[in-house]
Amino acid sequence: MTRVTRRYRFSASHRLHADQLSDEENRQVYGKCDNPYGHGHNYEIEVSARGPVDPRSGRVLDPRGLDRLVEEHVLRAFDLTYLNEQAAFRSLVPTTENLGNEIFHRLKTNWPSFFAGEWPRLDKVRVLETSRNMFEISETNGEV
Amino acid sequence: MLITKRVEFSASHACRNPLLSDRENQELFGAAANPSGHGHNYVIDVTLEGDPDPVTGMLLDLKQLKELVNREVVDLYDHRFLNREVPPFDRVVPTPENIAIDIWQRLQPHLTSDRSRLHAIRVYETADLFVDYFGETA
């Protein structure tokens, strides 16, 4: 099995605040991440596909196709936005766990329009909120 | 347990299948098909799986692994035009996928012991594009 991974970047802000919790509980759970004005990150996402190497091209997939998929369905949606305003996060805290699941779901849903056939398949998505906080979602544990 | 040795080399390549026309290569690979080639600083992670020796505490001496990878891979690839100078890339397109497979095939026969085995080859073509190969059976 061969896995190909491409790395992308976007910048966005968020506020970690659960409506089900009181202000005091939110402060306890999220600390400074609950700042009502929000705060931002330079997110990095690693998108991995797996499959056999096509003997004609020597590739598992055309990275230009993956670039278009990620650009249209992830970067364009999230880059330079306040994540809490996104439809996906109206009633869901935009932690990077939830953001990673949302990104995986978007890529999984739109994958067949960009990659027809059995291979390549989406393997996993890894989101780096900062260079020290990383979140990984794959087929077996992604909420799809 | 997994242990990884990282090595680097710089090389040029052209993403071209010699069996295809110029136009077909252009469609398949875009600018990367330029026949004169272009270059990358490749980073290779060689990962072994196994258990440490109870006496030495080591799975494999990383110095030995470095010497092996330098001899079998880096010395052949570094500062070369892969398509012209490093077989099998006269016949096989030197994509990172095929580079990972070639490196696996060069190293794997030297890395069979009771204690450890080759687990993965990762090839970074750039910081933003990398490939993992786990062998034919994985």
PDB file of C-alpha atoms in Angstrom:
ATOM      1  CA  MET A   1       0.000   0.000   0.000  1.00  0.00           C
ATOM      2  CA  THR A   2       1.221   3.462  -0.833  1.00  0.00           C
ATOM      3  CA  ARG A   3       0.006   6.607   0.869  1.00  0.00           C
ATOM      4  CA  VAL A   4       0.393  10.118  -0.522  1.00  0.00           C
ATOM      5  CA  THR A   5       0.091  13.134   1.739  1.00  0.00           C
ATOM      6  CA  ARG A   6      -0.259  16.758   0.802  1.00  0.00           C
ATOM      7  CA  ARG A   7      -0.038  19.656   3.255  1.00  0.00           C
ATOM      8  CA  TYR A   8      -2.166  22.816   3.072  1.00  0.00           C
ATOM      9  CA  ARG A   9      -2.569  25.910   5.198  1.00  0.00           C
ATOM     10  CA  PHE A  10      -5.331  28.286   6.197  1.00  0.00           C
ATOM     11  CA  SER A  11      -5.781  30.930   8.847  1.00  0.00           C
ATOM     12  CA  ALA A  12      -8.962  31.342  10.838  1.00  0.00           C
ATOM     13  CA  SER A  13     -10.258  32.460  14.214  1.00  0.00           C
ATOM     14  CA  HIS A  14     -12.537  30.702  16.667  1.00  0.00           C
ATOM     15  CA  ARG A  15     -13.955  30.897  20.147  1.00  0.00           C
ATOM     16  CA  LEU A  16     -14.330  27.788  22.275  1.00  0.00           C
ATOM     17  CA  HIS A  17     -17.630  28.207  24.081  1.00  0.00           C
ATOM     18  CA  ALA A  18     -20.377  25.623  24.616  1.00  0.00           C
ATOM     19  CA  ASP A  19     -23.890  27.090  24.797  1.00  0.00           C
ATOM     20  CA  GLN A  20     -24.958  24.201  27.033  1.00  0.00           C
ATOM     21  CA  LEU A  21     -22.539  25.367  29.745  1.00  0.00           C
ATOM     22  CA  SER A  22     -22.729  28.426  31.985  1.00  0.00           C
ATOM     23  CA  ASP A  23     -20.272  31.302  31.540  1.00  0.00           C
ATOM     24  CA  GLU A  24     -18.424  30.133  34.629  1.00  0.00           C
ATOM     25  CA  GLU A  25     -18.258  26.532  33.367  1.00  0.00           C
ATOM     26  CA  ASN A  26     -17.053  27.732  29.949  1.00  0.00           C
ATOM     27  CA  ARG A  27     -14.268  29.690  31.616  1.00  0.00           C
ATOM     28  CA  GLN A  28     -13.282  26.632  33.606  1.00  0.00           C
ATOM     29  CA  VAL A  29     -13.297  24.312  30.597  1.00  0.00           C
ATOM     30  CA  TYR A  30     -11.823  26.530  27.896  1.00  0.00           C
ATOM     31  CA  GLY A  31      -9.864  29.196  29.801  1.00  0.00           C
ATOM     32  CA  LYS A  32      -8.488  31.896  27.530  1.00  0.00           C
ATOM     33  CA  CYS A  33      -9.822  30.054  24.455  1.00  0.00           C
ATOM     34  CA  ASP A  34     -13.267  31.309  25.585  1.00  0.00           C
ATOM     35  CA  ASN A  35     -12.340  34.970  24.942  1.00  0.00           C
ATOM     36  CA  PRO A  36     -15.645  36.366  23.550  1.00  0.00           C
ATOM     37  CA  TYR A  37     -13.888  38.188  20.714  1.00  0.00           C
ATOM     38  CA  GLY A  38     -12.222  34.990  19.465  1.00  0.00           C
ATOM     39  CA  HIS A  39      -8.589  34.281  18.631  1.00  0.00           C
ATOM     40  CA  GLY A  40      -6.834  32.810  15.591  1.00  0.00           C
ATOM     41  CA  HIS A  41      -4.481  30.125  14.348  1.00  0.00           C
ATOM     42  CA  ASN A  42      -2.448  29.289  11.280  1.00  0.00           C
ATOM     43  CA  TYR A  43      -3.918  25.847  10.694  1.00  0.00           C
ATOM     44  CA  GLU A  44      -2.071  23.221   8.685  1.00  0.00           C
ATOM     45  CA  ILE A  45      -3.897  20.226   7.294  1.00  0.00           C
ATOM     46  CA  GLU A  46      -2.347  17.052   5.938  1.00  0.00           C
ATOM     47  CA  VAL A  47      -4.631  15.132   3.603  1.00  0.00           C
ATOM     48  CA  SER A  48      -3.607  11.526   2.872  1.00  0.00           C
ATOM     49  CA  ALA A  49      -4.856   9.250   0.110  1.00  0.00           C
ATOM     50  CA  ARG A  50      -4.001   5.602  -0.366  1.00  0.00           C
ATOM     51  CA  GLY A  51      -4.045   3.211  -3.264  1.00  0.00           C
ATOM     52  CA  PRO A  52      -1.978   1.298  -5.789  1.00  0.00           C
ATOM     53  CA  VAL A  53       0.602   3.098  -7.941  1.00  0.00           C
ATOM     54  CA  ASP A  54      -0.724   3.513 -11.504  1.00  0.00           C
ATOM     55  CA  PRO A  55       2.004   2.124 -13.807  1.00  0.00           C
ATOM     56  CA  ARG A  56       1.299   4.750 -16.511  1.00  0.00           C
ATOM     57  CA  SER A  57       1.736   7.805 -14.300  1.00  0.00           C
ATOM     58  CA  GLY A  58       3.778   6.324 -11.459  1.00  0.00           C
ATOM     59  CA  ARG A  59       1.302   7.936  -9.094  1.00  0.00           C
ATOM     60  CA  VAL A  60      -1.346   7.022  -6.552  1.00  0.00           C
ATOM     61  CA  LEU A  61      -3.248  10.164  -7.531  1.00  0.00           C
ATOM     62  CA  ASP A  62      -2.807  13.403  -9.405  1.00  0.00           C
ATOM     63  CA  PRO A  63      -1.919  15.955  -6.714  1.00  0.00           C
ATOM     64  CA  ARG A  64      -3.542  18.671  -8.839  1.00  0.00           C
ATOM     65  CA  GLY A  65      -6.915  16.946  -8.371  1.00  0.00           C
ATOM     66  CA  LEU A  66      -6.403  16.800  -4.607  1.00  0.00           C
ATOM     67  CA  ASP A  67      -5.396  20.473  -4.611  1.00  0.00           C
ATOM     68  CA  ARG A  68      -8.634  21.413  -6.385  1.00  0.00           C
ATOM     69  CA  LEU A  69     -10.761  19.334  -4.000  1.00  0.00           C
ATOM     70  CA  VAL A  70      -9.144  20.842  -0.893  1.00  0.00           C
ATOM     71  CA  GLU A  71      -9.191  24.363  -2.326  1.00  0.00           C
ATOM     72  CA  GLU A  72     -12.870  24.231  -3.298  1.00  0.00           C
ATOM     73  CA  HIS A  73     -14.264  22.446  -0.264  1.00  0.00           C
ATOM     74  CA  VAL A  74     -11.951  23.346   2.613  1.00  0.00           C
ATOM     75  CA  LEU A  75      -9.605  26.276   2.070  1.00  0.00           C
ATOM     76  CA  ARG A  76     -12.147  28.486   0.304  1.00  0.00           C
ATOM     77  CA  ALA A  77     -14.681  27.788   3.062  1.00  0.00           C
ATOM     78  CA  PHE A  78     -12.427  28.311   6.070  1.00  0.00           C
ATOM     79  CA  ASP A  79      -9.494  30.571   5.136  1.00  0.00           C
ATOM     80  CA  LEU A  80      -9.701  34.013   6.765  1.00  0.00           C
ATOM     81  CA  THR A  81     -13.010  33.321   8.480  1.00  0.00           C
ATOM     82  CA  TYR A  82     -14.399  33.217  12.019  1.00  0.00           C
ATOM     83  CA  LEU A  83     -15.168  29.504  12.334  1.00  0.00           C
ATOM     84  CA  ASN A  84     -18.031  30.017  14.811  1.00  0.00           C
ATOM     85  CA  GLU A  85     -20.005  31.728  12.017  1.00  0.00           C
ATOM     86  CA  GLN A  86     -19.809  28.670   9.780  1.00  0.00           C
ATOM     87  CA  ALA A  87     -22.993  26.597   9.460  1.00  0.00           C
ATOM     88  CA  ALA A  88     -21.170  23.522  10.758  1.00  0.00           C
ATOM     89  CA  PHE A  89     -20.290  25.282  14.014  1.00  0.00           C
ATOM     90  CA  ARG A  90     -23.546  27.105  14.806  1.00  0.00           C
ATOM     91  CA  SER A  91     -24.300  24.486  17.447  1.00  0.00           C
ATOM     92  CA  LEU A  92     -20.960  22.716  17.649  1.00  0.00           C
ATOM     93  CA  VAL A  93     -17.850  24.056  19.380  1.00  0.00           C
ATOM     94  CA  PRO A  94     -15.131  24.641  16.728  1.00  0.00           C
ATOM     95  CA  THR A  95     -12.468  22.710  18.591  1.00  0.00           C
ATOM     96  CA  THR A  96      -9.891  21.243  16.268  1.00  0.00           C
ATOM     97  CA  GLU A  97     -11.385  17.794  16.974  1.00  0.00           C
ATOM     98  CA  ASN A  98     -14.685  19.000  15.501  1.00  0.00           C
ATOM     99  CA  LEU A  99     -12.939  20.967  12.742  1.00  0.00           C
ATOM    100  CA  GLY A 100     -10.991  17.853  11.751  1.00  0.00           C
ATOM    101  CA  ASN A 101     -14.186  15.795  11.574  1.00  0.00           C
ATOM    102  CA  GLU A 102     -15.854  18.507   9.462  1.00  0.00           C
ATOM    103  CA  ILE A 103     -12.884  18.626   7.063  1.00  0.00           C
ATOM    104  CA  PHE A 104     -12.812  14.817   6.796  1.00  0.00           C
ATOM    105  CA  HIS A 105     -16.569  14.780   6.127  1.00  0.00           C
ATOM    106  CA  ARG A 106     -16.304  17.452   3.407  1.00  0.00           C
ATOM    107  CA  LEU A 107     -13.466  15.637   1.660  1.00  0.00           C
ATOM    108  CA  LYS A 108     -15.184  12.246   1.937  1.00  0.00           C
ATOM    109  CA  THR A 109     -18.488  13.593   0.585  1.00  0.00           C
ATOM    110  CA  ASN A 110     -16.933  15.355  -2.403  1.00  0.00           C
ATOM    111  CA  TRP A 111     -14.215  12.757  -3.122  1.00  0.00           C
ATOM    112  CA  PRO A 112     -16.161  10.871  -5.864  1.00  0.00           C
ATOM    113  CA  SER A 113     -16.520  14.070  -7.954  1.00  0.00           C
ATOM    114  CA  PHE A 114     -12.736  14.374  -8.102  1.00  0.00           C
ATOM    115  CA  PHE A 115     -11.575  10.757  -8.019  1.00  0.00           C
ATOM    116  CA  ALA A 116     -13.876   8.339  -9.798  1.00  0.00           C
ATOM    117  CA  GLY A 117     -13.364   4.612  -9.342  1.00  0.00           C
ATOM    118  CA  GLU A 118     -12.262   2.387  -6.502  1.00  0.00           C
ATOM    119  CA  TRP A 119      -8.840   4.046  -6.031  1.00  0.00           C
ATOM    120  CA  PRO A 120      -7.413   6.300  -4.710  1.00  0.00           C
ATOM    121  CA  ARG A 121      -9.298   6.509  -1.410  1.00  0.00           C
ATOM    122  CA  LEU A 122      -9.218   9.152   1.294  1.00  0.00           C
ATOM    123  CA  ASP A 123      -7.017   7.712   4.035  1.00  0.00           C
ATOM    124  CA  LYS A 124      -6.795  10.335   6.756  1.00  0.00           C
ATOM    125  CA  VAL A 125      -6.777  13.999   7.650  1.00  0.00           C
ATOM    126  CA  ARG A 126      -4.386  15.488  10.187  1.00  0.00           C
ATOM    127  CA  VAL A 127      -4.979  19.000  11.466  1.00  0.00           C
ATOM    128  CA  LEU A 128      -2.273  21.017  13.201  1.00  0.00           C
ATOM    129  CA  GLU A 129      -3.847  23.838  15.201  1.00  0.00           C
ATOM    130  CA  THR A 130      -0.364  25.006  16.122  1.00  0.00           C
ATOM    131  CA  SER A 131       2.934  23.218  15.570  1.00  0.00           C
ATOM    132  CA  ARG A 132       2.365  21.589  18.975  1.00  0.00           C
ATOM    133  CA  ASN A 133      -1.321  20.551  18.801  1.00  0.00           C
ATOM    134  CA  MET A 134      -2.235  17.837  16.276  1.00  0.00           C
ATOM    135  CA  PHE A 135      -5.474  15.983  15.536  1.00  0.00           C
ATOM    136  CA  GLU A 136      -5.833  13.002  13.217  1.00  0.00           C
ATOM    137  CA  ILE A 137      -9.014  11.530  11.712  1.00  0.00           C
ATOM    138  CA  SER A 138      -9.163   8.417   9.559  1.00  0.00           C
ATOM    139  CA  GLU A 139     -11.874   6.274   7.985  1.00  0.00           C
ATOM    140  CA  THR A 140     -12.267   4.116  11.043  1.00  0.00           C
ATOM    141  CA  ASN A 141     -12.687   6.901  13.576  1.00  0.00           C
ATOM    142  CA  GLY A 142     -13.968   9.796  11.481  1.00  0.00           C
ATOM    143  CA  GLU A 143     -17.618  10.689  11.934  1.00  0.00           C
ATOM    144  CA  VAL A 144     -18.870  10.098   8.422  1.00  0.00           C
TER     145      VAL A 144
ATOM    146  CA  MET B   1       8.721  -0.238  18.518  1.00  0.00           C
ATOM    147  CA  LEU B   2       9.465   1.950  15.512  1.00  0.00           C
ATOM    148  CA  ILE B   3      12.769   3.743  14.946  1.00  0.00           C
ATOM    149  CA  THR B   4      13.472   6.151  12.095  1.00  0.00           C
ATOM    150  CA  LYS B   5      16.617   7.398  10.410  1.00  0.00           C
ATOM    151  CA  ARG B   6      16.311  10.502   8.242  1.00  0.00           C
ATOM    152  CA  VAL B   7      18.644  11.213   5.322  1.00  0.00           C
ATOM    153  CA  GLU B   8      18.586  13.870   2.623  1.00  0.00           C
ATOM    154  CA  PHE B   9      19.737  14.168  -0.937  1.00  0.00           C
ATOM    155  CA  SER B  10      19.282  16.648  -3.769  1.00  0.00           C
ATOM    156  CA  ALA B  11      18.478  15.466  -7.260  1.00  0.00           C
ATOM    157  CA  SER B  12      16.688  16.459 -10.428  1.00  0.00           C
ATOM    158  CA  HIS B  13      13.961  14.564 -12.218  1.00  0.00           C
ATOM    159  CA  ALA B  14      11.403  14.941 -14.963  1.00  0.00           C
ATOM    160  CA  CYS B  15       7.936  13.464 -14.544  1.00  0.00           C
ATOM    161  CA  ARG B  16       7.782  11.730 -17.915  1.00  0.00           C
ATOM    162  CA  ASN B  17       6.776   8.276 -19.007  1.00  0.00           C
ATOM    163  CA  PRO B  18       9.096   7.392 -21.943  1.00  0.00           C
ATOM    164  CA  LEU B  19       6.317   5.293 -23.497  1.00  0.00           C
ATOM    165  CA  LEU B  20       4.043   8.349 -23.844  1.00  0.00           C
ATOM    166  CA  SER B  21       4.111  11.297 -26.271  1.00  0.00           C
ATOM    167  CA  ASP B  22       5.142  14.808 -25.242  1.00  0.00           C
ATOM    168  CA  ARG B  23       1.504  15.839 -25.295  1.00  0.00           C
ATOM    169  CA  GLU B  24       0.381  12.916 -23.120  1.00  0.00           C
ATOM    170  CA  ASN B  25       3.164  13.609 -20.608  1.00  0.00           C
ATOM    171  CA  GLN B  26       2.208  17.287 -20.530  1.00  0.00           C
ATOM    172  CA  GLU B  27      -1.429  16.391 -19.821  1.00  0.00           C
ATOM    173  CA  LEU B  28      -0.469  13.914 -17.130  1.00  0.00           C
ATOM    174  CA  PHE B  29       2.205  15.922 -15.302  1.00  0.00           C
ATOM    175  CA  GLY B  30       1.954  19.572 -16.383  1.00  0.00           C
ATOM    176  CA  ALA B  31       5.089  21.646 -15.878  1.00  0.00           C
ATOM    177  CA  ALA B  32       6.790  18.738 -14.086  1.00  0.00           C
ATOM    178  CA  ALA B  33       7.089  16.988 -17.482  1.00  0.00           C
ATOM    179  CA  ASN B  34       9.723  19.483 -18.718  1.00  0.00           C
ATOM    180  CA  PRO B  35      12.276  17.107 -20.333  1.00  0.00           C
ATOM    181  CA  SER B  36      15.268  19.056 -19.013  1.00  0.00           C
ATOM    182  CA  GLY B  37      14.103  18.241 -15.492  1.00  0.00           C
ATOM    183  CA  HIS B  38      13.809  20.214 -12.269  1.00  0.00           C
ATOM    184  CA  GLY B  39      15.102  19.558  -8.768  1.00  0.00           C
ATOM    185  CA  HIS B  40      14.142  18.890  -5.184  1.00  0.00           C
ATOM    186  CA  ASN B  41      15.778  18.527  -1.811  1.00  0.00           C
ATOM    187  CA  TYR B  42      14.463  15.088  -0.976  1.00  0.00           C
ATOM    188  CA  VAL B  43      14.105  13.954   2.636  1.00  0.00           C
ATOM    189  CA  ILE B  44      13.884  10.221   3.286  1.00  0.00           C
ATOM    190  CA  ASP B  45      12.662   8.616   6.504  1.00  0.00           C
ATOM    191  CA  VAL B  46      13.625   4.965   6.870  1.00  0.00           C
ATOM    192  CA  THR B  47      11.554   3.334   9.627  1.00  0.00           C
ATOM    193  CA  LEU B  48      12.276  -0.051  11.192  1.00  0.00           C
ATOM    194  CA  GLU B  49      10.015  -2.081  13.414  1.00  0.00           C
ATOM    195  CA  GLY B  50      11.237  -4.446  16.105  1.00  0.00           C
ATOM    196  CA  ASP B  51      12.359  -4.927  19.691  1.00  0.00           C
ATOM    197  CA  PRO B  52      15.523  -3.548  21.267  1.00  0.00           C
ATOM    198  CA  ASP B  53      18.342  -5.967  22.031  1.00  0.00           C
ATOM    199  CA  PRO B  54      18.210  -6.629  25.811  1.00  0.00           C
ATOM    200  CA  VAL B  55      21.962  -6.039  26.190  1.00  0.00           C
ATOM    201  CA  THR B  56      22.680  -3.110  23.866  1.00  0.00           C
ATOM    202  CA  GLY B  57      19.252  -1.514  24.285  1.00  0.00           C
ATOM    203  CA  MET B  58      19.211  -0.882  20.552  1.00  0.00           C
ATOM    204  CA  LEU B  59      16.916  -2.157  17.831  1.00  0.00           C
ATOM    205  CA  LEU B  60      19.615  -1.518  15.252  1.00  0.00           C
ATOM    206  CA  ASP B  61      22.629   0.761  15.529  1.00  0.00           C
ATOM    207  CA  LEU B  62      21.463   3.948  13.776  1.00  0.00           C
ATOM    208  CA  LYS B  63      25.043   4.581  12.678  1.00  0.00           C
ATOM    209  CA  GLN B  64      25.012   1.277  10.799  1.00  0.00           C
ATOM    210  CA  LEU B  65      21.627   2.142   9.324  1.00  0.00           C
ATOM    211  CA  LYS B  66      22.955   5.519   8.193  1.00  0.00           C
ATOM    212  CA  GLU B  67      25.949   3.879   6.508  1.00  0.00           C
ATOM    213  CA  LEU B  68      23.667   1.377   4.774  1.00  0.00           C
ATOM    214  CA  VAL B  69      21.264   4.070   3.522  1.00  0.00           C
ATOM    215  CA  ASN B  70      24.133   6.256   2.356  1.00  0.00           C
ATOM    216  CA  ARG B  71      25.763   3.374   0.494  1.00  0.00           C
ATOM    217  CA  GLU B  72      22.623   1.914  -1.085  1.00  0.00           C
ATOM    218  CA  VAL B  73      20.648   5.101  -1.752  1.00  0.00           C
ATOM    219  CA  VAL B  74      22.202   8.506  -1.098  1.00  0.00           C
ATOM    220  CA  ASP B  75      25.492   7.818  -2.896  1.00  0.00           C
ATOM    221  CA  LEU B  76      23.529   6.759  -5.996  1.00  0.00           C
ATOM    222  CA  TYR B  77      20.822   9.451  -5.942  1.00  0.00           C
ATOM    223  CA  ASP B  78      22.590  12.564  -4.650  1.00  0.00           C
ATOM    224  CA  HIS B  79      23.256  15.277  -7.246  1.00  0.00           C
ATOM    225  CA  ARG B  80      22.013  13.097 -10.114  1.00  0.00           C
ATOM    226  CA  PHE B  81      19.406  13.520 -12.835  1.00  0.00           C
ATOM    227  CA  LEU B  82      17.356  10.482 -11.821  1.00  0.00           C
ATOM    228  CA  ASN B  83      15.796   9.778 -15.250  1.00  0.00           C
ATOM    229  CA  ARG B  84      19.192   9.521 -16.922  1.00  0.00           C
ATOM    230  CA  GLU B  85      21.565   8.340 -14.246  1.00  0.00           C
ATOM    231  CA  VAL B  86      19.714   6.159 -11.740  1.00  0.00           C
ATOM    232  CA  PRO B  87      18.002   2.998 -12.991  1.00  0.00           C
ATOM    233  CA  PRO B  88      15.138   2.040 -12.964  1.00  0.00           C
ATOM    234  CA  PHE B  89      14.118   5.654 -13.621  1.00  0.00           C
ATOM    235  CA  ASP B  90      15.108   5.405 -17.289  1.00  0.00           C
ATOM    236  CA  ARG B  91      11.950   3.234 -17.567  1.00  0.00           C
ATOM    237  CA  VAL B  92       9.931   4.092 -14.446  1.00  0.00           C
ATOM    238  CA  VAL B  93       8.651   7.636 -13.802  1.00  0.00           C
ATOM    239  CA  PRO B  94      10.612   9.030 -10.804  1.00  0.00           C
ATOM    240  CA  THR B  95       7.554  10.152  -8.854  1.00  0.00           C
ATOM    241  CA  PRO B  96       7.937  10.090  -5.058  1.00  0.00           C
ATOM    242  CA  GLU B  97       5.767   6.943  -5.104  1.00  0.00           C
ATOM    243  CA  ASN B  98       8.251   5.106  -7.328  1.00  0.00           C
ATOM    244  CA  ILE B  99      11.255   6.548  -5.482  1.00  0.00           C
ATOM    245  CA  ALA B 100       9.829   5.164  -2.218  1.00  0.00           C
ATOM    246  CA  ILE B 101       9.327   1.738  -3.819  1.00  0.00           C
ATOM    247  CA  ASP B 102      12.861   1.737  -5.289  1.00  0.00           C
ATOM    248  CA  ILE B 103      14.427   2.711  -1.960  1.00  0.00           C
ATOM    249  CA  TRP B 104      12.415  -0.034  -0.229  1.00  0.00           C
ATOM    250  CA  GLN B 105      13.687  -2.607  -2.733  1.00  0.00           C
ATOM    251  CA  ARG B 106      17.294  -1.461  -2.321  1.00  0.00           C
ATOM    252  CA  LEU B 107      17.203  -1.522   1.500  1.00  0.00           C
ATOM    253  CA  GLN B 108      14.817  -4.329   2.407  1.00  0.00           C
ATOM    254  CA  PRO B 109      17.226  -7.250   1.609  1.00  0.00           C
ATOM    255  CA  HIS B 110      19.772  -5.744   4.045  1.00  0.00           C
ATOM    256  CA  LEU B 111      17.269  -5.275   6.858  1.00  0.00           C
ATOM    257  CA  THR B 112      16.120  -8.760   7.717  1.00  0.00           C
ATOM    258  CA  SER B 113      17.132  -9.847  11.189  1.00  0.00           C
ATOM    259  CA  ASP B 114      15.373 -11.686  13.998  1.00  0.00           C
ATOM    260  CA  ARG B 115      15.076  -8.435  15.870  1.00  0.00           C
ATOM    261  CA  SER B 116      13.918  -5.904  13.282  1.00  0.00           C
ATOM    262  CA  ARG B 117      12.447  -5.433   9.848  1.00  0.00           C
ATOM    263  CA  LEU B 118      11.847  -2.568   7.450  1.00  0.00           C
ATOM    264  CA  HIS B 119       8.476  -0.964   8.248  1.00  0.00           C
ATOM    265  CA  ALA B 120       8.139   2.095   5.984  1.00  0.00           C
ATOM    266  CA  ILE B 121       9.894   4.406   3.596  1.00  0.00           C
ATOM    267  CA  ARG B 122       8.722   8.021   3.590  1.00  0.00           C
ATOM    268  CA  VAL B 123       9.844  10.283   0.761  1.00  0.00           C
ATOM    269  CA  TYR B 124       9.360  14.034   1.077  1.00  0.00           C
ATOM    270  CA  GLU B 125       9.560  15.616  -2.369  1.00  0.00           C
ATOM    271  CA  THR B 126       8.811  18.961  -0.724  1.00  0.00           C
ATOM    272  CA  ALA B 127       7.669  19.790   2.808  1.00  0.00           C
ATOM    273  CA  ASP B 128       4.102  19.776   1.440  1.00  0.00           C
ATOM    274  CA  LEU B 129       4.133  16.497  -0.525  1.00  0.00           C
ATOM    275  CA  PHE B 130       5.244  13.168   0.841  1.00  0.00           C
ATOM    276  CA  VAL B 131       4.661   9.466   0.246  1.00  0.00           C
ATOM    277  CA  ASP B 132       4.707   6.468   2.598  1.00  0.00           C
ATOM    278  CA  TYR B 133       5.371   2.967   1.273  1.00  0.00           C
ATOM    279  CA  PHE B 134       4.911  -0.079   3.491  1.00  0.00           C
ATOM    280  CA  GLY B 135       5.953  -2.854   1.113  1.00  0.00           C
ATOM    281  CA  GLU B 136       3.953  -5.046  -1.233  1.00  0.00           C
ATOM    282  CA  THR B 137       2.092  -7.034   1.371  1.00  0.00           C
ATOM    283  CA  ALA B 138       0.898  -4.137   3.521  1.00  0.00           C
TER     284      ALA B 138
END
